[in-house]
Coordinates of C-alpha atoms in Angstrom, one line a residue:
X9 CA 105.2 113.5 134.7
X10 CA 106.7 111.1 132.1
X11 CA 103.9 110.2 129.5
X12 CA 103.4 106.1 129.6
X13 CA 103.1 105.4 126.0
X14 CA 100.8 102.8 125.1
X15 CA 99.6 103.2 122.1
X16 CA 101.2 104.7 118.6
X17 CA 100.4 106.2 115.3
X18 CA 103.0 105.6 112.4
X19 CA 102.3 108.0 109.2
X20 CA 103.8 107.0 105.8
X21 CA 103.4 102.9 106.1
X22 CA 106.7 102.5 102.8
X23 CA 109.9 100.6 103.8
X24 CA 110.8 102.8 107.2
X25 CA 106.7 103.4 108.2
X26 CA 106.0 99.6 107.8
X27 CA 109.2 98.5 109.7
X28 CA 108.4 100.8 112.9
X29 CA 105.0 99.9 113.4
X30 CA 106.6 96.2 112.8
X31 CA 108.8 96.3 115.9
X32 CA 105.9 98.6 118.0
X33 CA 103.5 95.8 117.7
X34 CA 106.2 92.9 118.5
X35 CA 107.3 94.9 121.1
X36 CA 103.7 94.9 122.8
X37 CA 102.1 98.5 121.7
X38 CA 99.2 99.2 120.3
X39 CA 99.9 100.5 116.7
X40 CA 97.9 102.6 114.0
X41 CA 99.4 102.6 110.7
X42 CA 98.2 105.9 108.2
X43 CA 99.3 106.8 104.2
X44 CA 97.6 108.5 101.7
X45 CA 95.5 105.8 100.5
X46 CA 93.9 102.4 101.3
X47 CA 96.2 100.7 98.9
X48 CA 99.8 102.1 100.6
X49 CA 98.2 101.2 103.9
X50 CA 97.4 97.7 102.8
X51 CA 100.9 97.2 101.2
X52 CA 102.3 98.5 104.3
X53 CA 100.7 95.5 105.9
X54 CA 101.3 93.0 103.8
X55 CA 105.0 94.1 104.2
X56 CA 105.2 93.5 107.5
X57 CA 103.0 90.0 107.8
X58 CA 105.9 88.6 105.0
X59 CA 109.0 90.3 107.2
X60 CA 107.0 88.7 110.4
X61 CA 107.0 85.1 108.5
X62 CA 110.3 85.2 107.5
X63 CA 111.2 86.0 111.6
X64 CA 109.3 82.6 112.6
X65 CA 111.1 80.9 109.5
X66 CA 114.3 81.9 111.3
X67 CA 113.5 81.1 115.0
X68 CA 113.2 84.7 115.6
X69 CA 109.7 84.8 116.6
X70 CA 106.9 82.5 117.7
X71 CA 104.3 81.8 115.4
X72 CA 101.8 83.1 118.5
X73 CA 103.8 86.2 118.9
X74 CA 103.4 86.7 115.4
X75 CA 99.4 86.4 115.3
X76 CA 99.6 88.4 118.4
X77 CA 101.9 91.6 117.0
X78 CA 99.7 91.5 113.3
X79 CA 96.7 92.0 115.6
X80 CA 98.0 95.3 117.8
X81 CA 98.4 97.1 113.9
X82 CA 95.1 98.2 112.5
X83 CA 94.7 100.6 109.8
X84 CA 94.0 104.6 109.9
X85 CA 93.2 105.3 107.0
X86 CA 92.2 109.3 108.0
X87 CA 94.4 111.3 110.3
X88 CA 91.1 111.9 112.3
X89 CA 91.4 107.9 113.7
X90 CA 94.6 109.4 115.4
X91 CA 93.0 111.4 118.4
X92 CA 93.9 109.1 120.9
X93 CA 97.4 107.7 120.7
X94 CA 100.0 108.6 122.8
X95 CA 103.0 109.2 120.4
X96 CA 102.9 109.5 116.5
X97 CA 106.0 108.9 114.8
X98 CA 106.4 110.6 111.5
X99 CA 107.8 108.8 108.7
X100 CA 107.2 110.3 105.3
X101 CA 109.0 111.0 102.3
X102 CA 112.3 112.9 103.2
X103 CA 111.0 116.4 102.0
X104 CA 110.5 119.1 104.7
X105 CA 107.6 120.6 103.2
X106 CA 105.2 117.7 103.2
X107 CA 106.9 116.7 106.6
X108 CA 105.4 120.8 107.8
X109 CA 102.0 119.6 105.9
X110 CA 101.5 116.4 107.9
X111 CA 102.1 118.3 111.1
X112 CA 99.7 120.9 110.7
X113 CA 97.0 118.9 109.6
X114 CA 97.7 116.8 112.3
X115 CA 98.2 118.5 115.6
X116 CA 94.5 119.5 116.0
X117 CA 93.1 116.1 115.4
X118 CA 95.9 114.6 118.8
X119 CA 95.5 114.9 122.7
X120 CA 97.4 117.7 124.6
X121 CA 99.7 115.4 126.4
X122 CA 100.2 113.0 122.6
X123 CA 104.1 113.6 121.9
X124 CA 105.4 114.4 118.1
X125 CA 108.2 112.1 116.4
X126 CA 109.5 112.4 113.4
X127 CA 112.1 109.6 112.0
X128 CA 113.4 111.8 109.5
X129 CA 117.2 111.3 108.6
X130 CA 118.4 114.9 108.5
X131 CA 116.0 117.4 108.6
X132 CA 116.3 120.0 111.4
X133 CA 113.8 118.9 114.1
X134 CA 113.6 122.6 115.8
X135 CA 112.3 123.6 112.7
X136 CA 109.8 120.8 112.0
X137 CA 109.0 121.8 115.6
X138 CA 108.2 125.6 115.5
X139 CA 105.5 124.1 113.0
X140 CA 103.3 122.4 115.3
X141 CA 101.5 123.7 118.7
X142 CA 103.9 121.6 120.7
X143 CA 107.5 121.9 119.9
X144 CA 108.3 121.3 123.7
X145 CA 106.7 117.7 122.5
X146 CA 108.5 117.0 119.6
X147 CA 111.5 115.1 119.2
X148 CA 113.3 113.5 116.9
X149 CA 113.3 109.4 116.5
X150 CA 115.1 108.1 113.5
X151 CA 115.5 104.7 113.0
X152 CA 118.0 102.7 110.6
X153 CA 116.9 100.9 107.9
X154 CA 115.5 97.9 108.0
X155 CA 113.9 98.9 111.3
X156 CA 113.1 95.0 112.8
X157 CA 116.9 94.4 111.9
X158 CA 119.3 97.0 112.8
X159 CA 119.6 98.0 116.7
X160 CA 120.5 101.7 116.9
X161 CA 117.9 104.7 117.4
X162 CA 119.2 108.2 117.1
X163 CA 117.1 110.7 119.6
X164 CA 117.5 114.0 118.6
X165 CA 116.2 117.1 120.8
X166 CA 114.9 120.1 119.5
X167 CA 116.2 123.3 121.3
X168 CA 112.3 123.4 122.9
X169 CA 112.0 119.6 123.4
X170 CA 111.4 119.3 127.3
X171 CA 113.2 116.7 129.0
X172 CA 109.7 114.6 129.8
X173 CA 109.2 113.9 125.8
X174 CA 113.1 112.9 125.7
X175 CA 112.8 110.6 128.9
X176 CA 109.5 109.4 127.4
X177 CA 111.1 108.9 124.0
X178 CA 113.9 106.9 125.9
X179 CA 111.9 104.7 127.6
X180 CA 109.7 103.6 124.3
X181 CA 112.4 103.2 122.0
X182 CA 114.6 101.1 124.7
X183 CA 111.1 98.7 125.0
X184 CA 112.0 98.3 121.8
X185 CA 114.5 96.6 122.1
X186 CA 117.2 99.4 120.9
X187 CA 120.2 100.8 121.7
X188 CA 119.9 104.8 121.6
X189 CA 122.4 107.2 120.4
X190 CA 121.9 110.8 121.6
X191 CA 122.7 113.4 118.5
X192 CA 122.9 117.0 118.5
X193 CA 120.2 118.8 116.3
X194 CA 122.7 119.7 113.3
X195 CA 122.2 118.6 109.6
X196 CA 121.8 114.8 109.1
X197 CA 122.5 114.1 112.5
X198 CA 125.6 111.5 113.3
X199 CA 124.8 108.3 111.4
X200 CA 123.8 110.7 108.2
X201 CA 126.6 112.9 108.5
X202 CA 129.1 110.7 108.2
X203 CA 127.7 108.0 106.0
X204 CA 126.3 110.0 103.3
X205 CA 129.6 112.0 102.3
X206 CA 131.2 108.4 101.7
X207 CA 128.7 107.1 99.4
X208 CA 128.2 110.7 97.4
X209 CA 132.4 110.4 97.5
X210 CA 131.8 106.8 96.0
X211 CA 129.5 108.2 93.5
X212 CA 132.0 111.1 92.8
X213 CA 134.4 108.1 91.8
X214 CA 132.4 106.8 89.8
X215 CA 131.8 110.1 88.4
X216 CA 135.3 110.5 87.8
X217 CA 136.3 107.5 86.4
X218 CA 138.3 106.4 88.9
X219 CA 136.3 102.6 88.7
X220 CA 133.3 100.8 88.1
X221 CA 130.1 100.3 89.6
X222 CA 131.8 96.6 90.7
X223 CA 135.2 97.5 91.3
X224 CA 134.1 100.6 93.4
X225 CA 132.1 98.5 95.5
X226 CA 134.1 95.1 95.8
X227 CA 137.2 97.3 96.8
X228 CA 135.3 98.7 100.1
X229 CA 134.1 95.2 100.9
X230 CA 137.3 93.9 100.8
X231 CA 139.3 96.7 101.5
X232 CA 137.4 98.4 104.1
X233 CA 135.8 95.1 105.3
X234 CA 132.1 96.9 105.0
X235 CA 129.3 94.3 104.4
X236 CA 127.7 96.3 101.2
X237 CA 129.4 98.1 98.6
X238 CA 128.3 102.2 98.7
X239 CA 126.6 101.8 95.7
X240 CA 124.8 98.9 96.3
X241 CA 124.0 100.5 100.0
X242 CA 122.9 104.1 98.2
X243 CA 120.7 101.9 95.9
X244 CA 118.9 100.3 99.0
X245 CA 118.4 103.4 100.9
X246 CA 117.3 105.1 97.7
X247 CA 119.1 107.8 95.6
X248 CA 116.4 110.1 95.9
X249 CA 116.4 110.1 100.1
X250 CA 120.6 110.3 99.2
X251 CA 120.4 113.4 97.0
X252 CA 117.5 114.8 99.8
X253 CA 119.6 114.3 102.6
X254 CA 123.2 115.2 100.6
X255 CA 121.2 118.6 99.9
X256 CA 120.4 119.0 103.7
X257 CA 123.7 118.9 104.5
X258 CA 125.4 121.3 101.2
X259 CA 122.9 123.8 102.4
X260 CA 122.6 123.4 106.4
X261 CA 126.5 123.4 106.7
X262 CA 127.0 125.8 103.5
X263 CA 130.3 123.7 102.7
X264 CA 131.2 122.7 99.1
X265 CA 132.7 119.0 100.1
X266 CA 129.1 118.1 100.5
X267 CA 127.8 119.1 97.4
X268 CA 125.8 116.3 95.8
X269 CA 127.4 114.3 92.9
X270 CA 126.0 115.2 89.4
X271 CA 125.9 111.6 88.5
X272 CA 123.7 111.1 91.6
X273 CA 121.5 113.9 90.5
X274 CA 121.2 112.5 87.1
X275 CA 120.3 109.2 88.4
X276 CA 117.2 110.8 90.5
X277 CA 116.0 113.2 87.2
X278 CA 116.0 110.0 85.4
X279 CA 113.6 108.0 88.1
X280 CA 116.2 105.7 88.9
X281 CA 116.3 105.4 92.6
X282 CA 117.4 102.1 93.2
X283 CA 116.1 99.1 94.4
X284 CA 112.6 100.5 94.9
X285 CA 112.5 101.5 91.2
X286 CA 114.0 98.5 90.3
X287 CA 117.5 100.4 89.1
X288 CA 119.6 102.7 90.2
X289 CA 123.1 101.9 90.3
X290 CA 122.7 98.4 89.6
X291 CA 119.8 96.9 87.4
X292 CA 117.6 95.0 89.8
X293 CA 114.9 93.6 86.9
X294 CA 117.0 90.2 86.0
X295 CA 117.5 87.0 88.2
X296 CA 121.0 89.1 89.1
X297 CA 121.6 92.4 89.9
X298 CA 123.7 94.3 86.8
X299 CA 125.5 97.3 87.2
X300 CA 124.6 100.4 85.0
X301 CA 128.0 101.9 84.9

């Protein structure tokens, strides 16, 4: 039997956390948002209230549906307030070790029949599954960033994940409103895989020499009619979850053309990861975003 889920769990509530329980609760479920501390929770939520506003301000949702989606998110702030939903969707920092920690702390407190997600953008999910006491109920669920604006979901199967939790995980993520790509369980996925390499390459270029910061990134606007430079794009996914996933990928695939740029991991030793640290590869403190190189 396919599991009907009703009602969700969302752990990490930061830009990806706060932007899937956003679209659960517009979408009509039941969510529970969790983090580390009262405060992430509470910035989580006043994250999505402001991106729910600006969605009435543009005719994309009712003011009622709006009042109605804020009240299906409540805050969890202990894992123990979990026990009942149907699905949790993991969606912490991109690190597999605190990914492994979440899980085990988790899986005692959920229901036999509550199904495992994790969004995360290139770890493997077998493995992230062999760590819990249902891997045939785990599956991978990564969305794309911002979550309420872009429309594709990659599911990705773990070698144990039945086909109940991948029907199940169909069914949710197409209430949602999204279109679903199926990926193989290999490093970084599809989306990752190829991405990734062309912004590290852009980084590499600018590395090298071969242009600026500007030049780098007007050239594959206008040249390669992409709507955001690769720098500008690696600053608003964040150079740290870039270096995480480029190292994913150097060590899953063991092959040298995806070993991370140097610049990029001088960037992350120095704390600058972008727009969330208010520089990265541009300087986002000013009226006007600056480059730094």
């Amino acid at each position: 039997m396919v599991v009907e889920i009703k009602k969700v769990g969302v752990i990490g509530s930061g830009q990806m956390g706060s932007g899937i329980a956003h679209v659960c609760a517009v979408a009509g479920f039941e969510v529970q948002l969790n983090d580390i501390s009262r405060d992430r929770i509470q910035s989580g939520l006043a994250s999505i209230n402001g991106n729910m506003a600006r969605q009435v301000s543009k005719g994309q949702l009712s003011e009622e549906e709006r009042t109605a989606a804020l009240s299906r998110i409540v805050a969890a702030e202990s894992m123990d307030e979990l026990g009942e939903v149907d699905l949790i969707i993991e969606s912490a920092v991109e690190n597999e070790q605190i990914k492994r920690k979440i899980f085990s702390q988790l899986c005692p407190l959920l229901k036999p029949e509550a199904i495992l997600a994790t969004n995360t953008s290139s770890i493997s999910i077998t493995r992230l599954a062999a760590t819990t006491d249902r891997p045939e109920r785990f599956i991978g669920i990564h969305f794309m960033n911002p979550v309420p604006l872009m429309e594709l979901v990659e599911l990705v199967r773990g070698i144990a994940t039945e086909d109940e939790t991948f029907e199940a995980a169909r069914v949710f993520t197409r209430k949602l409103g999204k279109t679903i790509a199926v990926a193989e369980d290999f490093p970084a996925f599809m989306v990752n895989r190829i991405l990734l390499p062309m912004i590290n390459e852009a980084i590499y270029t600018l590395y090298e020499g071969v242009g600026s910061v500007e030049a780098i990134d007007t050239a594959m606007k206008l040249g390669a009619n992409h709507p955001m430079g690769p720098l500008q794009l690696a600053d608003f996914i964040g150079l740290d979850t870039c270096l995480s996933i480029m190292q994913v990928l150097y060590e899953g695939l063991a092959d040298t053309k995806y070993r991370p740029c140097p610049l990029l991991v001088k960037y992350v030793e120095a704390g600058w990861l972008g727009r969330k640290t208010q520089r990265g590869f541009y300087d986002y403190r000013g009226d006007v975003p600056v480059p730094t190189r």
